[in-house]
Amino acid sequence: MARTRLTPERESELYAAVLDLLGEVGYDALTMDAVAARARSSKATLYRQWGSKPELVVKALRHNKPVSLAEIDTGSLRGDFHAALSRTDDCQMEKNSALMRGLSHAVHNNPDLLQALRELLIEPEVTGLDTLLRRAVDRGELRPDQPALKYVPHMLVGAFAARQLVEDRAVDQAFLADYVDSVMLPALGV
Amino acid sequence: MARTRLTPERESELYAAVLDLLGEVGYDALTMDAVAARARSSKATLYRQWGSKPELVVKALRHNKPVSLAEIDTGSLRGDFHAALSRTDDCQMEKNSALMRGLSHAVHNNPDLLQALRELLIEPEVTGLDTLLRRAVDRGELRPDQPALKYVPHMLVGAFAARQLVEDRAVDQAFLADYVDSVMLPALGV
C-alpha cells in the first residue's frame, strides 16, 4: 500500500490533537476513533501512518521536543544543561508533567506503550545526554571514571518526579536550574 | 462511641490484607467491603478504627516500615544511609515499588489519598532524613549550607522512579547502595 505523505503542518495538527485528548481522557480511554474525529482525519489514515496507538502517542510526545539534546553545544557542561532546560518553557513543562503522570500508570499495563516510550523518547534523550557528557569528558571538564556519570538520567528523573510528590509543586525552569547547580554538577565533580 | 482496641497482631493481619488487595486490584477498585471480607472483619470496625479508605491504605503502607529513619544512628552519614537501605529486603522493595506504581496514578485523582500519603508516609520520612542529616552537620561531616542538602528526598525518589523507567529493572539494595555512594554522598560533599 502506498504510504501517503502528510505535510509537516498536518502532522503537527494531528499530534496536537493526540496530546490534547491524552491530557483530557488519559491513555487507556484514548481511542483512534476519538483522535480521528478531533483531528478531522480517518482511522485508516492514522493506522497507515503510525501503525498503532502506542506509536502514535509516543511520536506525538516526541514531537513536543523540537531540539535534540545532542545539538546543544555551548562549550561547558553547565551551559549545556541550562540550555537544555530553556528548550521548554514553564507552561509546556507543566503540560508535559501532567502527560507523564497520566502515562506512568498506563505504561505498566501496556508493554507496547512502555517499549515505544523507551525507544522513541527515553533512549534518544539518554543518547543525547551521553553526547553532552562525552564532550565534557573530551574537554577535560569531567572525569571519565566519575561514578555519578551513569546516573545522570536518574538524577534528572528524580527532579521531575519528586517535586510533585515531596513539595506538591509543579516542576519549573528555576527549580530545575537550581537542582542542576546544587545536585548534578557537584555529584559529577564539575 | 468507644474505640475498640485491636491487638497488634490483628492490626498487622488487617494491614497485610489491605496491601495484598491493593497489589491485586489497585487503589480505585479497592473497597472497604473487600478488605472486611479478606480480613474476616466488619466494615463498621474498619471505619471506626481508620475513618476512611485513604487513611487505612496509607497506615497499611506505613506499617511496612518498621524502623523510623531517625532511630538509625551509626555514627556516619554513609553508615546511616546504608543502614536505612538494609531495613527493606529486595523482595519487599519490589513489592513496595509495585504498590507505589499503583498508587501514583490514583494519587492524582484522589486529593484525600495524596494528603494522607504526604502526612503519614512522606513527611515522617522527610523528617527522619532531616534528623540524620542534622546529626551529620553536628558531627562536622556535612556543611550546613551545602546546596544539595534540600534535595536529598528528590535524589532518593529519583533512584526509585528512574531505575524502572530508564533501565527497565526493579530497584534493589545493591543499586541503591551504589547510587548513595556515587551520587548522594558526592553531591553532599561527604
PDB file of N, CA and C in Angstrom, chain B residues 24-119:
ATOM      1  N   GLU B  24      -3.387  -6.448  44.163  1.00  0.00           N
ATOM      2  CA  GLU B  24      -4.192  -7.235  43.219  1.00  0.00           C
ATOM      3  C   GLU B  24      -5.104  -6.371  42.354  1.00  0.00           C
ATOM      4  N   VAL B  25      -5.827  -5.429  42.972  1.00  0.00           N
ATOM      5  CA  VAL B  25      -6.871  -4.715  42.215  1.00  0.00           C
ATOM      6  C   VAL B  25      -6.569  -3.229  42.015  1.00  0.00           C
ATOM      7  N   GLY B  26      -5.567  -2.679  42.713  1.00  0.00           N
ATOM      8  CA  GLY B  26      -5.296  -1.242  42.606  1.00  0.00           C
ATOM      9  C   GLY B  26      -6.153  -0.436  43.571  1.00  0.00           C
ATOM     10  N   TYR B  27      -5.767   0.829  43.742  1.00  0.00           N
ATOM     11  CA  TYR B  27      -6.433   1.660  44.748  1.00  0.00           C
ATOM     12  C   TYR B  27      -7.897   1.943  44.421  1.00  0.00           C
ATOM     13  N   ASP B  28      -8.161   2.278  43.160  1.00  0.00           N
ATOM     14  CA  ASP B  28      -9.511   2.730  42.831  1.00  0.00           C
ATOM     15  C   ASP B  28     -10.544   1.624  43.009  1.00  0.00           C
ATOM     16  N   ALA B  29     -10.135   0.384  42.695  1.00  0.00           N
ATOM     17  CA  ALA B  29     -11.081  -0.740  42.787  1.00  0.00           C
ATOM     18  C   ALA B  29     -11.134  -1.344  44.193  1.00  0.00           C
ATOM     19  N   LEU B  30     -10.269  -0.859  45.087  1.00  0.00           N
ATOM     20  CA  LEU B  30     -10.245  -1.402  46.450  1.00  0.00           C
ATOM     21  C   LEU B  30     -11.461  -0.891  47.237  1.00  0.00           C
ATOM     22  N   THR B  31     -12.264  -1.815  47.788  1.00  0.00           N
ATOM     23  CA  THR B  31     -13.420  -1.385  48.588  1.00  0.00           C
ATOM     24  C   THR B  31     -13.231  -1.819  50.039  1.00  0.00           C
ATOM     25  N   MET B  32     -13.860  -1.078  50.956  1.00  0.00           N
ATOM     26  CA  MET B  32     -13.822  -1.445  52.364  1.00  0.00           C
ATOM     27  C   MET B  32     -14.505  -2.806  52.558  1.00  0.00           C
ATOM     28  N   ASP B  33     -15.518  -3.094  51.751  1.00  0.00           N
ATOM     29  CA  ASP B  33     -16.185  -4.403  51.796  1.00  0.00           C
ATOM     30  C   ASP B  33     -15.193  -5.529  51.521  1.00  0.00           C
ATOM     31  N   ALA B  34     -14.385  -5.325  50.478  1.00  0.00           N
ATOM     32  CA  ALA B  34     -13.423  -6.367  50.108  1.00  0.00           C
ATOM     33  C   ALA B  34     -12.382  -6.553  51.205  1.00  0.00           C
ATOM     34  N   VAL B  35     -11.915  -5.437  51.815  1.00  0.00           N
ATOM     35  CA  VAL B  35     -10.951  -5.542  52.908  1.00  0.00           C
ATOM     36  C   VAL B  35     -11.576  -6.306  54.071  1.00  0.00           C
ATOM     37  N   ALA B  36     -12.817  -5.943  54.423  1.00  0.00           N
ATOM     38  CA  ALA B  36     -13.506  -6.603  55.533  1.00  0.00           C
ATOM     39  C   ALA B  36     -13.617  -8.109  55.269  1.00  0.00           C
ATOM     40  N   ALA B  37     -13.993  -8.471  54.036  1.00  0.00           N
ATOM     41  CA  ALA B  37     -14.147  -9.885  53.692  1.00  0.00           C
ATOM     42  C   ALA B  37     -12.804 -10.619  53.780  1.00  0.00           C
ATOM     43  N   ARG B  38     -11.764 -10.013  53.167  1.00  0.00           N
ATOM     44  CA  ARG B  38     -10.441 -10.646  53.155  1.00  0.00           C
ATOM     45  C   ARG B  38      -9.892 -10.832  54.571  1.00  0.00           C
ATOM     46  N   ALA B  39     -10.131  -9.825  55.421  1.00  0.00           N
ATOM     47  CA  ALA B  39      -9.555  -9.859  56.768  1.00  0.00           C
ATOM     48  C   ALA B  39     -10.528 -10.470  57.786  1.00  0.00           C
ATOM     49  N   ARG B  40     -11.622 -11.000  57.300  1.00  0.00           N
ATOM     50  CA  ARG B  40     -12.670 -11.515  58.179  1.00  0.00           C
ATOM     51  C   ARG B  40     -12.967 -10.532  59.319  1.00  0.00           C
ATOM     52  N   SER B  41     -13.279  -9.285  58.928  1.00  0.00           N
ATOM     53  CA  SER B  41     -13.633  -8.233  59.872  1.00  0.00           C
ATOM     54  C   SER B  41     -14.960  -7.620  59.410  1.00  0.00           C
ATOM     55  N   SER B  42     -15.395  -6.531  60.006  1.00  0.00           N
ATOM     56  CA  SER B  42     -16.612  -5.869  59.528  1.00  0.00           C
ATOM     57  C   SER B  42     -16.269  -4.470  59.036  1.00  0.00           C
ATOM     58  N   LYS B  43     -17.066  -3.995  58.083  1.00  0.00           N
ATOM     59  CA  LYS B  43     -16.839  -2.666  57.542  1.00  0.00           C
ATOM     60  C   LYS B  43     -16.933  -1.621  58.654  1.00  0.00           C
ATOM     61  N   ALA B  44     -17.867  -1.836  59.612  1.00  0.00           N
ATOM     62  CA  ALA B  44     -18.036  -0.878  60.720  1.00  0.00           C
ATOM     63  C   ALA B  44     -16.743  -0.755  61.521  1.00  0.00           C
ATOM     64  N   THR B  45     -16.097  -1.899  61.782  1.00  0.00           N
ATOM     65  CA  THR B  45     -14.818  -1.869  62.517  1.00  0.00           C
ATOM     66  C   THR B  45     -13.775  -1.076  61.756  1.00  0.00           C
ATOM     67  N   LEU B  46     -13.690  -1.311  60.443  1.00  0.00           N
ATOM     68  CA  LEU B  46     -12.686  -0.615  59.636  1.00  0.00           C
ATOM     69  C   LEU B  46     -12.887   0.896  59.699  1.00  0.00           C
ATOM     70  N   TYR B  47     -14.146   1.341  59.507  1.00  0.00           N
ATOM     71  CA  TYR B  47     -14.407   2.778  59.520  1.00  0.00           C
ATOM     72  C   TYR B  47     -14.178   3.366  60.909  1.00  0.00           C
ATOM     73  N   ARG B  48     -14.554   2.598  61.985  1.00  0.00           N
ATOM     74  CA  ARG B  48     -14.374   3.099  63.342  1.00  0.00           C
ATOM     75  C   ARG B  48     -12.876   3.264  63.634  1.00  0.00           C
ATOM     76  N   GLN B  49     -12.105   2.308  63.160  1.00  0.00           N
ATOM     77  CA  GLN B  49     -10.690   2.285  63.503  1.00  0.00           C
ATOM     78  C   GLN B  49      -9.878   3.260  62.637  1.00  0.00           C
ATOM     79  N   TRP B  50     -10.236   3.393  61.362  1.00  0.00           N
ATOM     80  CA  TRP B  50      -9.379   4.166  60.450  1.00  0.00           C
ATOM     81  C   TRP B  50     -10.060   5.373  59.799  1.00  0.00           C
ATOM     82  N   GLY B  51     -11.374   5.451  59.934  1.00  0.00           N
ATOM     83  CA  GLY B  51     -12.051   6.651  59.430  1.00  0.00           C
ATOM     84  C   GLY B  51     -12.338   6.646  57.934  1.00  0.00           C
ATOM     85  N   SER B  52     -11.327   6.315  57.130  1.00  0.00           N
ATOM     86  CA  SER B  52     -11.537   6.410  55.679  1.00  0.00           C
ATOM     87  C   SER B  52     -10.587   5.479  54.941  1.00  0.00           C
ATOM     88  N   LYS B  53     -10.901   5.225  53.697  1.00  0.00           N
ATOM     89  CA  LYS B  53     -10.069   4.362  52.863  1.00  0.00           C
ATOM     90  C   LYS B  53      -8.659   4.927  52.662  1.00  0.00           C
ATOM     91  N   PRO B  54      -8.510   6.234  52.331  1.00  0.00           N
ATOM     92  CA  PRO B  54      -7.119   6.730  52.174  1.00  0.00           C
ATOM     93  C   PRO B  54      -6.288   6.532  53.440  1.00  0.00           C
ATOM     94  N   GLU B  55      -6.904   6.793  54.610  1.00  0.00           N
ATOM     95  CA  GLU B  55      -6.153   6.663  55.855  1.00  0.00           C
ATOM     96  C   GLU B  55      -5.762   5.205  56.112  1.00  0.00           C
ATOM     97  N   LEU B  56      -6.701   4.297  55.869  1.00  0.00           N
ATOM     98  CA  LEU B  56      -6.410   2.871  56.064  1.00  0.00           C
ATOM     99  C   LEU B  56      -5.269   2.428  55.141  1.00  0.00           C
ATOM    100  N   VAL B  57      -5.334   2.836  53.891  1.00  0.00           N
ATOM    101  CA  VAL B  57      -4.322   2.420  52.916  1.00  0.00           C
ATOM    102  C   VAL B  57      -2.948   2.956  53.306  1.00  0.00           C
ATOM    103  N   VAL B  58      -2.892   4.229  53.683  1.00  0.00           N
ATOM    104  CA  VAL B  58      -1.589   4.824  53.985  1.00  0.00           C
ATOM    105  C   VAL B  58      -1.030   4.257  55.293  1.00  0.00           C
ATOM    106  N   LYS B  59      -1.913   4.008  56.297  1.00  0.00           N
ATOM    107  CA  LYS B  59      -1.428   3.391  57.541  1.00  0.00           C
ATOM    108  C   LYS B  59      -0.875   1.989  57.252  1.00  0.00           C
ATOM    109  N   ALA B  60      -1.538   1.279  56.358  1.00  0.00           N
ATOM    110  CA  ALA B  60      -1.058  -0.063  55.992  1.00  0.00           C
ATOM    111  C   ALA B  60       0.317   0.035  55.336  1.00  0.00           C
ATOM    112  N   LEU B  61       0.497   1.037  54.462  1.00  0.00           N
ATOM    113  CA  LEU B  61       1.799   1.236  53.808  1.00  0.00           C
ATOM    114  C   LEU B  61       2.865   1.577  54.842  1.00  0.00           C
ATOM    115  N   ARG B  62       2.510   2.443  55.789  1.00  0.00           N
ATOM    116  CA  ARG B  62       3.489   2.865  56.790  1.00  0.00           C
ATOM    117  C   ARG B  62       3.871   1.720  57.703  1.00  0.00           C
ATOM    118  N   HIS B  63       2.912   0.825  57.965  1.00  0.00           N
ATOM    119  CA  HIS B  63       3.160  -0.325  58.824  1.00  0.00           C
ATOM    120  C   HIS B  63       4.293  -1.189  58.282  1.00  0.00           C
ATOM    121  N   ASN B  64       4.478  -1.127  56.948  1.00  0.00           N
ATOM    122  CA  ASN B  64       5.556  -1.840  56.257  1.00  0.00           C
ATOM    123  C   ASN B  64       6.953  -1.384  56.658  1.00  0.00           C
ATOM    124  N   LYS B  65       7.060  -0.188  57.190  1.00  0.00           N
ATOM    125  CA  LYS B  65       8.363   0.398  57.507  1.00  0.00           C
ATOM    126  C   LYS B  65       8.564   0.326  59.001  1.00  0.00           C
ATOM    127  N   PRO B  66       9.200  -0.752  59.494  1.00  0.00           N
ATOM    128  CA  PRO B  66       9.231  -0.964  60.934  1.00  0.00           C
ATOM    129  C   PRO B  66      10.131   0.030  61.687  1.00  0.00           C
ATOM    130  N   VAL B  67      11.286   0.382  61.122  1.00  0.00           N
ATOM    131  CA  VAL B  67      12.222   1.239  61.847  1.00  0.00           C
ATOM    132  C   VAL B  67      12.127   2.666  61.310  1.00  0.00           C
ATOM    133  N   SER B  68      11.959   3.639  62.196  1.00  0.00           N
ATOM    134  CA  SER B  68      11.976   5.025  61.750  1.00  0.00           C
ATOM    135  C   SER B  68      13.395   5.426  61.392  1.00  0.00           C
ATOM    136  N   LEU B  69      13.529   6.223  60.346  1.00  0.00           N
ATOM    137  CA  LEU B  69      14.852   6.683  59.910  1.00  0.00           C
ATOM    138  C   LEU B  69      15.606   7.371  61.041  1.00  0.00           C
ATOM    139  N   ALA B  70      14.859   8.149  61.865  1.00  0.00           N
ATOM    140  CA  ALA B  70      15.515   8.937  62.917  1.00  0.00           C
ATOM    141  C   ALA B  70      16.181   8.044  63.962  1.00  0.00           C
ATOM    142  N   GLU B  71      15.734   6.782  64.058  1.00  0.00           N
ATOM    143  CA  GLU B  71      16.317   5.865  65.058  1.00  0.00           C
ATOM    144  C   GLU B  71      17.655   5.288  64.600  1.00  0.00           C
ATOM    145  N   ILE B  72      17.945   5.430  63.312  1.00  0.00           N
ATOM    146  CA  ILE B  72      19.219   4.929  62.787  1.00  0.00           C
ATOM    147  C   ILE B  72      20.316   5.916  63.172  1.00  0.00           C
ATOM    148  N   ASP B  73      21.376   5.417  63.813  1.00  0.00           N
ATOM    149  CA  ASP B  73      22.449   6.319  64.250  1.00  0.00           C
ATOM    150  C   ASP B  73      23.752   5.534  64.331  1.00  0.00           C
ATOM    151  N   THR B  74      24.415   5.389  63.169  1.00  0.00           N
ATOM    152  CA  THR B  74      25.615   4.540  63.111  1.00  0.00           C
ATOM    153  C   THR B  74      26.891   5.326  63.376  1.00  0.00           C
ATOM    154  N   GLY B  75      26.793   6.664  63.407  1.00  0.00           N
ATOM    155  CA  GLY B  75      27.992   7.470  63.641  1.00  0.00           C
ATOM    156  C   GLY B  75      28.561   8.104  62.381  1.00  0.00           C
ATOM    157  N   SER B  76      28.067   7.690  61.186  1.00  0.00           N
ATOM    158  CA  SER B  76      28.483   8.385  59.957  1.00  0.00           C
ATOM    159  C   SER B  76      27.289   8.448  59.012  1.00  0.00           C
ATOM    160  N   LEU B  77      27.293   9.455  58.149  1.00  0.00           N
ATOM    161  CA  LEU B  77      26.164   9.617  57.227  1.00  0.00           C
ATOM    162  C   LEU B  77      26.099   8.439  56.264  1.00  0.00           C
ATOM    163  N   ARG B  78      27.264   8.015  55.763  1.00  0.00           N
ATOM    164  CA  ARG B  78      27.285   6.865  54.859  1.00  0.00           C
ATOM    165  C   ARG B  78      26.727   5.628  55.563  1.00  0.00           C
ATOM    166  N   GLY B  79      27.157   5.413  56.809  1.00  0.00           N
ATOM    167  CA  GLY B  79      26.644   4.279  57.578  1.00  0.00           C
ATOM    168  C   GLY B  79      25.132   4.368  57.768  1.00  0.00           C
ATOM    169  N   ASP B  80      24.641   5.565  58.065  1.00  0.00           N
ATOM    170  CA  ASP B  80      23.194   5.744  58.257  1.00  0.00           C
ATOM    171  C   ASP B  80      22.418   5.444  56.975  1.00  0.00           C
ATOM    172  N   PHE B  81      22.895   5.984  55.845  1.00  0.00           N
ATOM    173  CA  PHE B  81      22.206   5.735  54.570  1.00  0.00           C
ATOM    174  C   PHE B  81      22.166   4.234  54.263  1.00  0.00           C
ATOM    175  N   HIS B  82      23.322   3.573  54.424  1.00  0.00           N
ATOM    176  CA  HIS B  82      23.349   2.143  54.104  1.00  0.00           C
ATOM    177  C   HIS B  82      22.498   1.334  55.081  1.00  0.00           C
ATOM    178  N   ALA B  83      22.481   1.730  56.353  1.00  0.00           N
ATOM    179  CA  ALA B  83      21.616   1.040  57.325  1.00  0.00           C
ATOM    180  C   ALA B  83      20.147   1.239  56.963  1.00  0.00           C
ATOM    181  N   ALA B  84      19.819   2.442  56.482  1.00  0.00           N
ATOM    182  CA  ALA B  84      18.425   2.714  56.099  1.00  0.00           C
ATOM    183  C   ALA B  84      18.009   1.786  54.956  1.00  0.00           C
ATOM    184  N   LEU B  85      18.898   1.570  53.994  1.00  0.00           N
ATOM    185  CA  LEU B  85      18.581   0.682  52.869  1.00  0.00           C
ATOM    186  C   LEU B  85      18.367  -0.751  53.337  1.00  0.00           C
ATOM    187  N   SER B  86      19.169  -1.170  54.334  1.00  0.00           N
ATOM    188  CA  SER B  86      19.092  -2.573  54.738  1.00  0.00           C
ATOM    189  C   SER B  86      17.841  -2.852  55.588  1.00  0.00           C
ATOM    190  N   ARG B  87      17.034  -1.805  55.884  1.00  0.00           N
ATOM    191  CA  ARG B  87      15.744  -2.038  56.556  1.00  0.00           C
ATOM    192  C   ARG B  87      14.808  -2.875  55.699  1.00  0.00           C
ATOM    193  N   THR B  88      14.967  -2.785  54.379  1.00  0.00           N
ATOM    194  CA  THR B  88      13.990  -3.379  53.464  1.00  0.00           C
ATOM    195  C   THR B  88      14.693  -4.339  52.515  1.00  0.00           C
ATOM    196  N   ASP B  89      14.308  -5.614  52.526  1.00  0.00           N
ATOM    197  CA  ASP B  89      14.986  -6.555  51.620  1.00  0.00           C
ATOM    198  C   ASP B  89      14.469  -6.396  50.190  1.00  0.00           C
ATOM    199  N   ASP B  90      15.184  -7.008  49.224  1.00  0.00           N
ATOM    200  CA  ASP B  90      14.879  -6.797  47.814  1.00  0.00           C
ATOM    201  C   ASP B  90      13.458  -7.191  47.453  1.00  0.00           C
ATOM    202  N   CYS B  91      12.998  -8.283  48.061  1.00  0.00           N
ATOM    203  CA  CYS B  91      11.653  -8.769  47.749  1.00  0.00           C
ATOM    204  C   CYS B  91      10.610  -7.741  48.201  1.00  0.00           C
ATOM    205  N   GLN B  92      10.798  -7.223  49.416  1.00  0.00           N
ATOM    206  CA  GLN B  92       9.875  -6.226  49.942  1.00  0.00           C
ATOM    207  C   GLN B  92       9.967  -4.935  49.132  1.00  0.00           C
ATOM    208  N   MET B  93      11.189  -4.604  48.677  1.00  0.00           N
ATOM    209  CA  MET B  93      11.385  -3.388  47.877  1.00  0.00           C
ATOM    210  C   MET B  93      10.614  -3.473  46.574  1.00  0.00           C
ATOM    211  N   GLU B  94      10.620  -4.665  45.959  1.00  0.00           N
ATOM    212  CA  GLU B  94       9.905  -4.826  44.701  1.00  0.00           C
ATOM    213  C   GLU B  94       8.396  -4.705  44.933  1.00  0.00           C
ATOM    214  N   LYS B  95       7.935  -5.292  46.055  1.00  0.00           N
ATOM    215  CA  LYS B  95       6.507  -5.167  46.402  1.00  0.00           C
ATOM    216  C   LYS B  95       6.144  -3.699  46.611  1.00  0.00           C
ATOM    217  N   ASN B  96       7.009  -2.970  47.336  1.00  0.00           N
ATOM    218  CA  ASN B  96       6.740  -1.551  47.591  1.00  0.00           C
ATOM    219  C   ASN B  96       6.696  -0.744  46.299  1.00  0.00           C
ATOM    220  N   SER B  97       7.632  -1.063  45.376  1.00  0.00           N
ATOM    221  CA  SER B  97       7.642  -0.355  44.095  1.00  0.00           C
ATOM    222  C   SER B  97       6.333  -0.585  43.359  1.00  0.00           C
ATOM    223  N   ALA B  98       5.865  -1.831  43.343  1.00  0.00           N
ATOM    224  CA  ALA B  98       4.616  -2.149  42.653  1.00  0.00           C
ATOM    225  C   ALA B  98       3.464  -1.369  43.286  1.00  0.00           C
ATOM    226  N   LEU B  99       3.458  -1.311  44.629  1.00  0.00           N
ATOM    227  CA  LEU B  99       2.403  -0.571  45.318  1.00  0.00           C
ATOM    228  C   LEU B  99       2.453   0.913  44.959  1.00  0.00           C
ATOM    229  N   MET B 100       3.668   1.492  44.985  1.00  0.00           N
ATOM    230  CA  MET B 100       3.789   2.918  44.705  1.00  0.00           C
ATOM    231  C   MET B 100       3.383   3.229  43.264  1.00  0.00           C
ATOM    232  N   ARG B 101       3.726   2.319  42.328  1.00  0.00           N
ATOM    233  CA  ARG B 101       3.295   2.489  40.944  1.00  0.00           C
ATOM    234  C   ARG B 101       1.778   2.526  40.854  1.00  0.00           C
ATOM    235  N   GLY B 102       1.147   1.572  41.536  1.00  0.00           N
ATOM    236  CA  GLY B 102      -0.307   1.501  41.520  1.00  0.00           C
ATOM    237  C   GLY B 102      -0.937   2.738  42.144  1.00  0.00           C
ATOM    238  N   LEU B 103      -0.244   3.316  43.142  1.00  0.00           N
ATOM    239  CA  LEU B 103      -0.790   4.484  43.837  1.00  0.00           C
ATOM    240  C   LEU B 103      -0.530   5.786  43.080  1.00  0.00           C
ATOM    241  N   SER B 104       0.563   5.832  42.293  1.00  0.00           N
ATOM    242  CA  SER B 104       0.989   7.118  41.719  1.00  0.00           C
ATOM    243  C   SER B 104      -0.103   7.706  40.829  1.00  0.00           C
ATOM    244  N   HIS B 105      -0.851   6.846  40.165  1.00  0.00           N
ATOM    245  CA  HIS B 105      -1.933   7.332  39.316  1.00  0.00           C
ATOM    246  C   HIS B 105      -3.130   7.750  40.185  1.00  0.00           C
ATOM    247  N   ALA B 106      -3.488   6.891  41.134  1.00  0.00           N
ATOM    248  CA  ALA B 106      -4.653   7.145  41.996  1.00  0.00           C
ATOM    249  C   ALA B 106      -4.500   8.462  42.751  1.00  0.00           C
ATOM    250  N   VAL B 107      -3.257   8.758  43.153  1.00  0.00           N
ATOM    251  CA  VAL B 107      -2.964   9.952  43.937  1.00  0.00           C
ATOM    252  C   VAL B 107      -3.496  11.221  43.255  1.00  0.00           C
ATOM    253  N   HIS B 108      -3.405  11.265  41.915  1.00  0.00           N
ATOM    254  CA  HIS B 108      -3.762  12.496  41.224  1.00  0.00           C
ATOM    255  C   HIS B 108      -5.266  12.665  41.054  1.00  0.00           C
ATOM    256  N   ASN B 109      -6.014  11.584  41.242  1.00  0.00           N
ATOM    257  CA  ASN B 109      -7.463  11.711  41.193  1.00  0.00           C
ATOM    258  C   ASN B 109      -8.087  11.709  42.579  1.00  0.00           C
ATOM    259  N   ASN B 110      -7.275  11.507  43.622  1.00  0.00           N
ATOM    260  CA  ASN B 110      -7.794  11.413  44.987  1.00  0.00           C
ATOM    261  C   ASN B 110      -6.992  12.316  45.924  1.00  0.00           C
ATOM    262  N   PRO B 111      -7.389  13.583  46.044  1.00  0.00           N
ATOM    263  CA  PRO B 111      -6.643  14.508  46.898  1.00  0.00           C
ATOM    264  C   PRO B 111      -6.547  13.997  48.345  1.00  0.00           C
ATOM    265  N   ASP B 112      -7.567  13.273  48.833  1.00  0.00           N
ATOM    266  CA  ASP B 112      -7.518  12.723  50.201  1.00  0.00           C
ATOM    267  C   ASP B 112      -6.378  11.722  50.345  1.00  0.00           C
ATOM    268  N   LEU B 113      -6.202  10.911  49.301  1.00  0.00           N
ATOM    269  CA  LEU B 113      -5.125   9.916  49.333  1.00  0.00           C
ATOM    270  C   LEU B 113      -3.771  10.613  49.323  1.00  0.00           C
ATOM    271  N   LEU B 114      -3.635  11.626  48.477  1.00  0.00           N
ATOM    272  CA  LEU B 114      -2.365  12.361  48.407  1.00  0.00           C
ATOM    273  C   LEU B 114      -2.048  12.993  49.758  1.00  0.00           C
ATOM    274  N   GLN B 115      -3.077  13.582  50.394  1.00  0.00           N
ATOM    275  CA  GLN B 115      -2.848  14.237  51.681  1.00  0.00           C
ATOM    276  C   GLN B 115      -2.438  13.215  52.745  1.00  0.00           C
ATOM    277  N   ALA B 116      -3.134  12.076  52.782  1.00  0.00           N
ATOM    278  CA  ALA B 116      -2.797  11.042  53.766  1.00  0.00           C
ATOM    279  C   ALA B 116      -1.402  10.495  53.498  1.00  0.00           C
ATOM    280  N   LEU B 117      -1.091  10.290  52.221  1.00  0.00           N
ATOM    281  CA  LEU B 117       0.226   9.783  51.835  1.00  0.00           C
ATOM    282  C   LEU B 117       1.310  10.751  52.289  1.00  0.00           C
ATOM    283  N   ARG B 118       1.046  12.040  52.081  1.00  0.00           N
ATOM    284  CA  ARG B 118       2.050  13.029  52.439  1.00  0.00           C
ATOM    285  C   ARG B 118       2.206  13.109  53.963  1.00  0.00           C
ATOM    286  N   GLU B 119       1.079  13.150  54.693  1.00  0.00           N
ATOM    287  CA  GLU B 119       1.147  13.313  56.159  1.00  0.00           C
ATOM    288  C   GLU B 119       1.708  12.085  56.857  1.00  0.00           C
TER     289      GLU B 119
END
